[in-house]
Amino acid sequence: MDLVVALAINGLIWGLIIALIALGLSIIFGLLDIINLAHGDFFMVGTVLAWFVVQSTGNFWLALLLVPIMGLLFGALIQRVVIVPIQSAAALTIVATFGLSIMLQEGVRATFGAAPKRLLPPIEATVPLFGIEYEVYRIFAAAVSLACLIGFFVFLHRTKLGTWMRAVRHDRETATALGIPVGRVYTITFAVGFAMAALGGVVAAPITTVDFRTGVDILPFCFMAVIIGGLGNLQGTAAAAVLLAFMEGVITAFADPVVARITSLCLMSAVLLLRPQGIFAGATA
Amino acid sequence: MSAGGIAGGREAGARRVEAVIGVLGGLLVLFFAIAPFVLPVLTNPFWVSIAAEIMIWSLLAASVNLLFGYTGLLSFGQALYFGFGMYGVAIGVSALGLGFWSAFAFGIVVSVAMAVVAGALAVRLTWHYFAIITVVFSLIFYFLALTLKPLTGGDDGLAFSLPPMFRFGETEIALTNQTVQYYFIFLVVAACFLLMAVILRSPFGRALVAIRENDVRAELVGINVYVMRLASFVVAGFFAGIAGALFAFFGRYASASYMFYHVSGEAVVWAIVGGTGTLLGPVIGAGLLIIIREELSLYWDHYLLLVGAIVILTVIFAPKGIAGLVYDLVERMVGGPRTPGAAAERVPDAQREPAE
């Protein structure tokens, strides 16, 4: 029973981190119409940058502050250089982001190295939770993710930039006519998407390993959250991420983790075929 | 389209362009036909087996090309049918004790069957959703293959020993002979490309292009879009399955890792870099990138940086790929009077922004 509780809590916490990353994928998908196959690698770059910052300064909190800013800059740069020239050829953006994914993975392998490394949690204490000793850092990671999720929704609904982002997604022509700088909104959206994945990377780095391949595992999971939650339904994405990770955590307690993954994928196929608007559509409309 | 006095000149120009492209394509085929005699003299016998590998992978890239270049559906899951062809052969030989030809047939049948089932569901979706569901299907079976270790060998793979192709009394003909193996692959791949050329010229092929250009209009002129897309998907699965079966014979093993989405992605990359919507573009793309892999990786461990850059640069500057560049070059040299906007007409609908 302890194992089930531990895996369920792990799933819940992991789900909150994934929700953060998947939300980044979802805004890029919903606003820019791009299937971003490099999104998992944006997360991976976040973990690696966190590792570099911690190595050079010894301060994890600095990484938590700096890496999302680096993510914003990288994201803006990539959007300007790679995405802008092909924005009109939408199918090709999948191919371009696949190329980007190859370059990011190989770039990290060339600089950081091929061997996975571990980052120690900055908080080492444990607390009793439902009868098990649980790491405080994991609870902290969940709290940070949750705060960022709430912060993002506040940003989207309470700031001018957030309103612009929603307006451009809703109706690009009208937004342009109203004087919203659509091009800049696109760049910022992509940059914010990268930054959220990178932030997820920093938060997750002490829990998972720092490795140039981690993005490959994260990517399908983020897509599952986006699809099951409903394309463009941001609250749905966040909820689906938490639900999926929780479900996989519970299944993992009884069966092979691969079985958990197959279950989620089958669920995703069913949603794609039967309810392409996502399982929460209608509830939030 | 404008009809005018220069139309006749343009038609003659177009025929000249077709002729030059035909000659260039013929040279490419000729190269593969004589490679086992030429390559060992010019460089090193090792390149003969690379040439064989290029032919197999270009067949997988061709299956992507049939779907994306001619039907307007971007599949990111062709590795699934490749994997089924591969496992069909490996399991057929090692577990079911099949002979060479029946194992080959078994591999093709299981991959086509998988394509029928997956396609019947997948082609109901288009655009983003189609790309995603093809990946999802391939991932499901990738993970299944990982778990079903007794049947598939999981990540380690499933090795088998080659059964002979023919047996005349004491003498056997088998793929263990390098030359036999090369020409077997050459003949099968050449037959597949020939079949693809025939399909593309047939009313079925025309219908696919019509769907790529505008599926609503195609539906209105009486084409059953669903059935045509499904047929295209199944034919693409057939080609991918043959490629997988050939690769199983070539490597004498099958492995779950070949069903991962990176293999599908590579096939898409080969097709795009080579040139989608052209018959031999996938051969050029697969050839170029495999040569880069084999040659550059000796000197530079991080050659994939270059591969990623090539992919991005192709998509930005030459979305029609190398074959498209060659086509434009030939057209400029022998094509006669050019029509402004002619190039734009050839960009398939699927590559433009989706209509909401």
XYZ file of C-alpha atoms in Angstrom:
641
model
C 0.000 0.000 0.000
C 2.859 2.375 0.807
C 4.179 1.825 -2.673
C 0.820 2.670 -4.234
C 0.612 5.877 -2.188
C 4.175 6.863 -3.084
C 3.645 6.228 -6.791
C 0.318 8.032 -6.777
C 1.840 11.099 -5.113
C 4.815 10.924 -7.459
C 2.393 10.801 -10.378
C 0.498 13.788 -9.082
C 3.667 15.858 -8.644
C 5.119 14.774 -11.944
C 1.761 15.630 -13.530
C 1.978 19.214 -12.277
C 5.454 19.588 -13.782
C 4.293 18.008 -17.041
C 1.288 20.340 -17.035
C 3.692 23.268 -17.090
C 5.615 21.842 -20.056
C 2.499 20.713 -21.896
C 0.975 24.143 -21.492
C 3.976 25.545 -23.346
C 3.371 23.001 -26.104
C -0.314 23.823 -26.135
C 0.092 27.579 -26.630
C 2.600 27.008 -29.430
C 0.199 24.507 -30.975
C -2.941 26.549 -30.445
C -1.621 29.931 -31.462
C 1.045 29.194 -34.038
C -0.403 25.982 -35.489
C 2.931 24.238 -35.034
C 3.397 20.632 -33.958
C 6.560 21.262 -32.015
C 8.554 18.033 -32.073
C 11.404 19.854 -30.305
C 9.325 20.676 -27.246
C 10.642 17.733 -25.243
C 14.113 18.991 -26.029
C 13.215 22.466 -24.779
C 12.541 20.744 -21.459
C 15.815 18.842 -21.744
C 17.728 22.067 -22.471
C 16.157 23.457 -19.277
C 17.537 20.575 -17.191
C 20.976 20.946 -18.782
C 21.090 24.721 -18.311
C 20.094 24.205 -14.673
C 22.971 21.747 -14.308
C 25.443 24.239 -15.815
C 24.237 27.079 -13.591
C 24.445 24.897 -10.478
C 27.911 23.685 -11.495
C 29.280 27.175 -11.989
C 27.567 28.997 -9.114
C 26.553 26.200 -6.758
C 23.198 27.890 -6.359
C 20.038 26.094 -7.461
C 17.796 29.083 -6.743
C 19.777 31.170 -9.185
C 19.109 28.483 -11.824
C 15.413 28.634 -11.052
C 15.543 32.340 -11.816
C 17.979 32.405 -14.745
C 17.003 29.378 -16.829
C 13.470 30.544 -17.702
C 14.944 33.872 -18.828
C 17.468 32.020 -21.009
C 14.540 29.973 -22.290
C 12.691 33.138 -23.294
C 15.720 34.391 -25.216
C 16.400 31.039 -26.912
C 12.733 30.694 -27.800
C 12.553 34.160 -29.339
C 15.748 33.507 -31.302
C 14.542 30.131 -32.618
C 11.157 31.523 -33.575
C 12.802 34.377 -35.533
C 15.387 32.220 -37.285
C 13.571 28.928 -37.920
C 9.828 29.401 -37.571
C 9.147 32.786 -39.199
C 10.462 31.816 -42.668
C 8.174 28.764 -42.846
C 5.101 29.944 -41.021
C 3.025 29.832 -44.206
C 3.967 26.199 -44.919
C 2.336 24.693 -41.886
C 2.976 20.977 -42.541
C 6.666 21.669 -42.948
C 6.953 23.125 -39.452
C 6.699 19.555 -38.123
C 9.723 18.649 -40.195
C 11.612 21.807 -39.212
C 11.031 21.212 -35.506
C 12.183 17.611 -35.980
C 15.416 19.035 -37.424
C 15.595 21.406 -34.474
C 15.145 18.484 -32.108
C 18.066 16.650 -33.729
C 20.249 19.771 -33.452
C 19.362 20.464 -29.808
C 20.029 16.864 -28.759
C 23.295 16.682 -30.629
C 24.315 20.164 -29.479
C 23.805 19.145 -25.859
C 25.629 15.850 -26.421
C 28.570 17.795 -27.873
C 28.787 20.311 -25.008
C 27.361 18.577 -21.950
C 28.402 15.055 -22.855
C 26.584 11.811 -23.478
C 26.659 10.499 -19.910
C 23.568 11.176 -17.772
C 24.270 13.205 -14.632
C 22.356 13.793 -11.436
C 21.531 17.099 -9.817
C 21.109 16.914 -6.027
C 17.894 18.407 -4.654
C 18.552 21.754 -2.945
C 16.276 20.662 -0.085
C 17.205 17.280 1.357
C 14.702 16.934 4.194
C 11.806 14.482 4.199
C 8.408 14.725 5.833
C 5.916 12.024 6.833
C 3.026 12.013 4.364
C 0.200 9.444 4.382
C 2.418 7.086 6.326
C 5.554 7.374 4.165
C 8.638 9.579 4.409
C 8.392 11.932 1.465
C 11.032 14.240 -0.013
C 10.307 17.892 0.716
C 11.839 18.964 -2.586
C 9.200 17.074 -4.559
C 6.439 18.866 -2.692
C 8.268 22.123 -3.320
C 8.531 21.274 -7.050
C 4.791 20.654 -7.186
C 4.126 23.953 -5.414
C 6.370 25.882 -7.833
C 4.677 24.248 -10.824
C 1.237 24.985 -9.446
C 2.188 28.599 -8.741
C 3.522 28.971 -12.292
C 0.371 27.425 -13.755
C -1.794 29.874 -11.825
C 0.582 32.700 -12.705
C 0.314 31.805 -16.378
C -3.470 31.870 -16.368
C -3.444 35.212 -14.550
C -0.991 36.515 -17.158
C -3.244 35.260 -19.944
C -6.410 36.828 -18.565
C -5.253 39.872 -16.635
C -2.461 41.439 -18.680
C -2.493 43.273 -22.003
C -0.023 40.840 -23.559
C -2.074 37.858 -22.425
C -5.207 39.400 -23.872
C -3.355 39.977 -27.138
C -2.301 36.335 -27.216
C -5.873 35.199 -26.756
C -7.106 37.719 -29.310
C -4.629 36.598 -31.979
C -5.573 32.969 -31.426
C -9.245 33.800 -31.647
C -9.144 35.839 -34.841
C -5.887 36.841 -36.411
C -7.296 39.234 -39.029
C -9.384 41.218 -36.593
C -6.476 41.350 -34.160
C -4.254 42.775 -36.902
C -6.932 45.291 -37.849
C -7.149 46.404 -34.232
C -3.439 47.202 -34.269
C -2.151 44.234 -32.273
C 1.444 43.508 -33.363
C 0.705 39.934 -34.450
C 4.273 39.092 -35.439
C 5.576 40.104 -32.036
C 2.803 38.191 -30.280
C 3.867 35.070 -32.217
C 7.494 35.501 -31.160
C 6.542 36.083 -27.534
C 4.206 33.084 -27.534
C 6.928 30.786 -28.828
C 9.410 32.259 -26.340
C 6.981 31.796 -23.444
C 6.381 28.215 -24.606
C 10.120 27.532 -24.535
C 10.489 29.262 -21.163
C 7.742 27.134 -19.598
C 9.385 23.941 -20.844
C 12.760 25.182 -19.567
C 11.257 26.078 -16.193
C 9.757 22.591 -16.047
C 13.275 21.353 -16.782
C 14.842 23.228 -13.846
C 12.141 22.103 -11.444
C 12.375 18.489 -12.621
C 16.183 18.321 -12.873
C 16.752 17.195 -9.237
C 13.983 14.566 -9.561
C 14.947 13.031 -12.882
C 18.352 12.677 -14.557
C 20.081 15.307 -16.657
C 20.571 13.662 -20.020
C 20.406 14.734 -23.662
C 17.750 12.056 -24.288
C 15.146 12.973 -21.644
C 13.158 15.062 -24.127
C 12.350 11.960 -26.155
C 10.373 10.481 -23.235
C 8.688 13.727 -22.255
C 7.428 14.650 -25.710
C 4.790 11.902 -26.196
C 3.506 12.547 -22.693
C 3.053 16.264 -23.356
C 1.230 15.496 -26.591
C -1.074 13.104 -24.752
C -1.936 15.855 -22.285
C -2.558 18.368 -25.051
C -4.738 16.009 -27.088
C -6.691 14.473 -24.231
C -7.214 17.870 -22.655
C -8.344 19.261 -25.985
C -6.325 21.236 -28.504
C -6.236 24.870 -27.468
C -8.050 24.118 -24.220
C -5.342 25.242 -21.808
C -7.111 24.353 -18.576
C -7.956 20.983 -20.118
C -4.289 20.392 -20.966
C -3.212 21.084 -17.402
C -5.931 18.862 -15.956
C -5.182 16.049 -18.413
C -1.466 16.156 -17.587
C -2.167 15.708 -13.885
C -4.768 12.990 -14.483
C -2.538 11.056 -16.893
C 0.520 11.157 -14.670
C -1.570 10.138 -11.672
C -3.092 7.264 -13.683
C 0.311 6.123 -14.957
C 1.656 6.331 -11.421
C -1.126 4.105 -10.081
C -0.861 1.602 -12.949
C 2.907 1.452 -12.458
C 2.258 0.279 -8.905
C 0.610 -2.868 -10.276
C 2.189 -3.427 -13.691
C 5.118 -2.613 -15.935
C 5.587 1.150 -16.580
C 5.384 0.307 -20.280
C 1.846 -1.040 -19.746
C 0.952 2.307 -18.152
C 2.322 4.115 -21.189
C 0.404 1.876 -23.613
C -2.796 2.537 -21.663
C -2.336 6.294 -21.960
C -1.562 6.022 -25.667
C -4.700 3.944 -26.280
C -6.708 6.496 -24.334
C -5.202 9.197 -26.507
C -6.121 7.332 -29.727
C -9.679 6.957 -28.500
C -9.900 10.668 -27.730
C -8.412 11.588 -31.119
C -10.892 9.422 -32.963
C -14.020 9.920 -30.882
C -13.668 13.339 -29.260
C -10.980 15.320 -31.105
C -12.063 18.405 -29.177
C -10.785 16.737 -25.978
C -12.573 15.191 -23.040
C -13.238 18.483 -21.276
C -14.839 20.298 -24.193
C -18.252 21.631 -23.291
C -17.341 21.898 -19.657
C -15.310 25.042 -20.209
C -16.980 26.468 -23.304
C -3.907 28.857 -66.472
C -3.384 31.096 -69.477
C -3.627 29.712 -72.977
C -1.862 31.733 -75.643
C 0.609 31.793 -78.509
C 3.469 30.613 -76.367
C 1.559 27.523 -75.201
C 2.979 25.375 -78.014
C 6.542 26.423 -77.178
C 5.911 25.738 -73.549
C 4.625 22.253 -74.324
C 7.725 21.419 -76.315
C 9.805 22.854 -73.465
C 7.951 20.704 -70.979
C 8.647 17.622 -73.097
C 12.352 18.488 -73.192
C 12.332 18.932 -69.418
C 10.644 15.543 -68.980
C 13.239 13.967 -71.271
C 16.207 15.410 -69.355
C 14.664 14.444 -66.001
C 14.044 10.958 -67.416
C 17.697 10.636 -68.424
C 18.884 11.818 -65.000
C 16.547 9.333 -63.296
C 17.778 6.585 -65.609
C 21.379 7.389 -64.663
C 20.475 7.089 -60.983
C 18.916 3.662 -61.580
C 21.892 2.642 -63.736
C 24.262 3.600 -60.928
C 22.506 1.232 -58.529
C 22.398 -1.460 -61.217
C 26.190 -1.492 -61.679
C 27.235 -0.443 -58.158
C 28.559 -3.913 -57.105
C 31.051 -3.793 -59.988
C 31.959 -0.118 -59.853
C 32.123 0.721 -56.142
C 34.757 -1.880 -55.118
C 37.012 -0.605 -57.923
C 36.460 3.079 -57.160
C 36.489 2.963 -53.385
C 35.875 0.028 -51.134
C 33.554 -3.027 -51.168
C 31.985 -1.730 -47.943
C 30.083 0.829 -50.007
C 28.195 -1.913 -51.865
C 26.328 -2.825 -48.718
C 25.735 0.891 -48.049
C 24.206 1.148 -51.527
C 21.924 -1.780 -50.645
C 20.948 -0.072 -47.434
C 20.205 3.183 -49.263
C 17.842 1.318 -51.615
C 15.935 -0.207 -48.693
C 15.591 3.069 -46.827
C 14.585 4.957 -49.945
C 11.653 2.566 -50.247
C 10.558 3.582 -46.737
C 11.021 7.237 -47.702
C 8.965 6.548 -50.844
C 6.091 5.359 -48.689
C 6.180 8.714 -46.840
C 6.354 10.429 -50.214
C 3.278 8.616 -51.546
C 1.292 9.824 -48.554
C 2.686 13.328 -48.154
C 3.944 14.212 -51.620
C 1.009 12.780 -53.552
C -1.913 12.473 -51.125
C -1.203 15.404 -48.806
C -1.120 13.374 -45.586
C 1.996 13.698 -43.437
C 2.572 10.372 -41.710
C 5.033 10.311 -38.843
C 4.461 6.618 -38.213
C 5.696 4.689 -41.254
C 8.197 2.873 -39.029
C 5.249 0.835 -37.719
C 4.723 -0.934 -41.067
C 8.481 -1.177 -41.575
C 8.672 -2.868 -38.175
C 5.818 -5.229 -39.000
C 7.516 -6.261 -42.241
C 10.708 -6.778 -40.297
C 9.138 -8.789 -37.492
C 6.961 -10.706 -39.959
C 10.110 -12.070 -41.571
C 12.049 -12.620 -38.342
C 9.194 -14.302 -36.480
C 8.196 -16.175 -39.634
C 11.656 -17.707 -39.967
C 12.617 -18.217 -36.324
C 9.301 -19.074 -34.648
C 7.090 -20.390 -37.455
C 9.866 -22.092 -39.392
C 8.870 -20.550 -42.708
C 11.093 -20.672 -45.769
C 12.502 -17.628 -47.515
C 9.629 -16.746 -49.821
C 6.843 -17.544 -47.396
C 8.540 -15.499 -44.662
C 8.894 -12.621 -47.130
C 5.213 -12.903 -48.018
C 4.253 -13.200 -44.356
C 6.123 -9.974 -43.531
C 4.334 -8.130 -46.317
C 0.919 -9.526 -45.380
C 1.162 -8.554 -41.706
C 2.313 -5.034 -42.517
C -0.456 -4.550 -45.077
C -3.006 -5.913 -42.599
C -1.734 -3.474 -39.977
C -1.930 -0.632 -42.506
C -5.545 -1.534 -43.334
C -6.577 -1.448 -39.676
C -4.565 1.649 -38.740
C -5.456 3.413 -41.978
C -9.193 2.806 -41.632
C -9.019 4.782 -38.392
C -6.276 7.278 -39.223
C -7.487 8.621 -42.572
C -10.697 9.788 -40.936
C -8.440 12.500 -39.563
C -6.410 14.957 -41.570
C -3.730 17.506 -41.050
C -2.310 17.764 -37.479
C -4.498 15.006 -36.158
C -3.428 12.570 -38.860
C 0.265 13.192 -38.147
C -0.323 12.692 -34.428
C -2.413 9.541 -34.668
C 0.116 7.875 -36.965
C 2.815 8.547 -34.351
C 0.552 7.310 -31.575
C -0.205 4.032 -33.368
C 3.477 3.426 -34.005
C 4.328 4.230 -30.380
C 1.694 1.805 -29.073
C 3.229 -1.042 -31.049
C 6.755 0.081 -30.247
C 5.975 -0.206 -26.527
C 4.138 -3.509 -27.116
C 7.182 -4.877 -28.927
C 9.318 -3.799 -25.976
C 7.132 -5.679 -23.485
C 6.508 -8.827 -25.538
C 10.136 -9.892 -25.108
C 9.589 -13.648 -25.668
C 8.089 -12.924 -29.093
C 10.083 -9.895 -30.238
C 13.291 -9.887 -28.248
C 12.486 -6.309 -27.184
C 15.327 -3.837 -27.528
C 17.921 -6.562 -28.066
C 16.068 -7.722 -31.145
C 15.416 -11.094 -32.669
C 18.163 -12.652 -34.742
C 17.567 -15.492 -37.193
C 19.567 -17.463 -39.729
C 18.792 -16.993 -43.390
C 16.847 -19.730 -45.140
C 17.952 -20.421 -48.746
C 16.003 -18.838 -51.620
C 16.255 -21.792 -53.992
C 17.665 -25.263 -53.691
C 18.741 -27.312 -56.725
C 19.899 -30.651 -55.419
C 23.146 -29.843 -53.612
C 23.501 -26.182 -54.623
C 21.686 -23.485 -52.756
C 21.102 -19.891 -53.690
C 20.849 -17.706 -50.626
C 21.314 -14.081 -49.592
C 24.503 -15.112 -47.811
C 26.109 -14.480 -51.179
C 26.705 -10.686 -51.215
C 26.027 -10.306 -54.925
C 22.807 -12.326 -54.769
C 21.706 -10.258 -51.812
C 22.447 -6.943 -53.540
C 20.619 -7.837 -56.728
C 17.698 -9.311 -54.855
C 17.272 -5.986 -53.021
C 17.829 -4.052 -56.241
C 15.181 -6.007 -58.144
C 12.584 -5.786 -55.374
C 13.127 -2.056 -54.803
C 13.179 -1.322 -58.534
C 9.930 -3.262 -58.972
C 8.352 -1.247 -56.159
C 9.396 2.071 -57.699
C 8.109 0.886 -61.070
C 4.820 -0.037 -59.443
C 4.709 3.377 -57.809
C 5.297 5.079 -61.175
C 2.456 3.044 -62.688
C 0.159 3.879 -59.786
C 0.932 7.593 -60.032
C 0.095 7.650 -63.747
C -3.113 5.698 -63.248
C -6.512 7.308 -62.585
C -5.985 6.320 -58.946
C -2.750 8.347 -58.789
C -4.472 11.323 -60.436
C -7.251 11.084 -57.874
C -4.687 11.187 -55.059
C -3.112 14.358 -56.461
C -6.589 15.876 -56.819
C -7.220 15.130 -53.131
C -3.857 16.636 -52.203
C -4.670 19.814 -54.109
C -8.176 20.235 -52.763
C -10.083 17.478 -51.021
C -13.428 19.296 -51.081
C -13.294 19.774 -54.834
C -12.162 16.164 -55.279
C -15.163 14.980 -53.284
C -17.438 17.172 -55.421
C -16.237 15.687 -58.711
C -17.124 12.248 -57.414
C -13.887 10.952 -55.893
C -14.461 8.981 -52.704
C -11.857 10.799 -50.649
C -11.958 8.414 -47.690
C -11.492 5.282 -49.803
C -8.732 6.857 -51.906
C -6.849 8.059 -48.826
C -7.200 4.625 -47.264
C -5.964 2.957 -50.461
C -2.984 5.308 -50.533
C -2.279 4.536 -46.878
C -2.409 0.791 -47.515
C -0.122 1.017 -50.554
C 2.293 3.133 -48.486
C 2.143 0.497 -45.740
C 2.843 -2.174 -48.371
C 5.996 -0.357 -49.524
C 7.124 0.255 -45.942
C 6.472 -3.410 -45.133
C 8.559 -4.593 -48.076
C 11.347 -2.240 -46.972
C 11.169 -3.711 -43.469
C 11.172 -7.296 -44.753
C 14.197 -6.534 -46.940
C 15.979 -4.925 -44.012
C 15.294 -8.001 -41.880
C 16.918 -10.219 -44.539
C 19.730 -7.690 -44.928
C 20.537 -7.504 -41.202
C 19.320 -11.050 -40.340
C 17.425 -9.628 -37.380
C 14.500 -7.482 -36.275
C 14.368 -5.065 -33.368
C 11.751 -2.941 -31.639
C 14.026 0.092 -31.914
C 13.217 0.285 -35.640
C 9.587 0.992 -34.778
C 10.351 4.114 -32.744
C 9.170 7.458 -34.064
C 12.718 8.567 -34.795
C 12.852 6.068 -37.655
C 9.576 7.448 -39.015
C 11.003 10.936 -38.622
C 14.138 9.985 -40.524
C 11.994 8.662 -43.371
C 10.113 11.975 -43.478
C 13.422 13.839 -43.496
C 14.767 11.746 -46.376
C 11.599 12.306 -48.386
C 11.557 16.074 -47.744
C 15.272 16.652 -48.325
C 15.172 14.534 -51.471
C 11.983 16.139 -52.719
C 8.391 15.136 -52.067
C 6.035 14.811 -54.983
C 8.771 13.397 -57.210
C 9.284 9.701 -57.866
C 13.014 9.478 -57.175
C 13.354 12.316 -54.655
C 13.307 9.874 -51.721
C 16.219 7.939 -53.254
C 18.265 11.144 -53.469
C 17.375 12.171 -49.911
C 18.057 8.772 -48.366
C 21.247 8.429 -50.404
C 22.643 11.821 -49.451
C 21.883 11.579 -45.741
C 23.115 7.994 -45.416
C 26.346 8.881 -47.197
C 26.744 11.827 -44.801
C 26.140 9.469 -41.883
C 28.644 6.874 -43.073
C 31.342 9.237 -44.260
C 31.142 12.226 -41.902
C 30.632 10.233 -38.714
C 34.159 8.863 -39.135
C 35.634 12.323 -38.735
C 33.049 14.165 -36.694
C 31.169 12.607 -33.823
C 28.489 15.282 -33.869
C 27.600 15.076 -37.563
C 23.889 15.051 -36.574
C 24.216 18.814 -36.036
C 24.758 19.065 -39.776
C 21.811 16.730 -40.498
C 19.508 18.897 -38.370
C 20.770 22.015 -40.112
C 20.229 20.450 -43.552
C 16.654 19.602 -42.590
C 15.888 23.123 -41.394
C 17.622 24.792 -44.345
C 15.798 22.537 -46.822
C 12.447 23.360 -45.307
C 13.190 27.106 -45.341
C 14.967 27.522 -48.671
C 14.043 24.504 -50.811
C 10.706 23.073 -49.636
C 10.574 20.981 -52.813
C 13.859 19.333 -51.887
C 16.867 18.496 -54.007
C 14.760 16.942 -56.751
C 12.762 20.172 -56.880
C 15.966 22.187 -57.227
C 17.182 19.916 -60.024
C 13.800 20.184 -61.729
C 13.874 23.992 -61.572
C 17.441 24.048 -62.873
C 16.617 21.793 -65.828
C 13.511 23.819 -66.532
C 15.555 27.015 -66.602
C 18.086 25.474 -68.979
C 15.892 23.687 -71.533
C 12.337 24.566 -70.558
C 11.824 27.429 -73.022
C 9.460 30.280 -72.153
C 8.610 30.337 -68.481
C 5.274 31.209 -67.031
C 5.329 33.390 -63.972
C 3.695 31.634 -61.079
C 4.194 28.179 -62.558
C 6.298 27.174 -59.594
C 3.665 28.344 -57.151
C 1.068 26.136 -58.823
C 3.010 23.038 -57.929
C 3.031 23.686 -54.189
C 0.522 21.208 -52.790
C -2.321 22.448 -50.663
C -1.108 20.496 -47.688
C 1.971 22.677 -47.494
C -0.024 25.872 -47.393
C -1.802 27.164 -44.363
C -4.771 25.026 -43.451
C -8.191 26.389 -44.193
C -10.215 26.635 -41.041
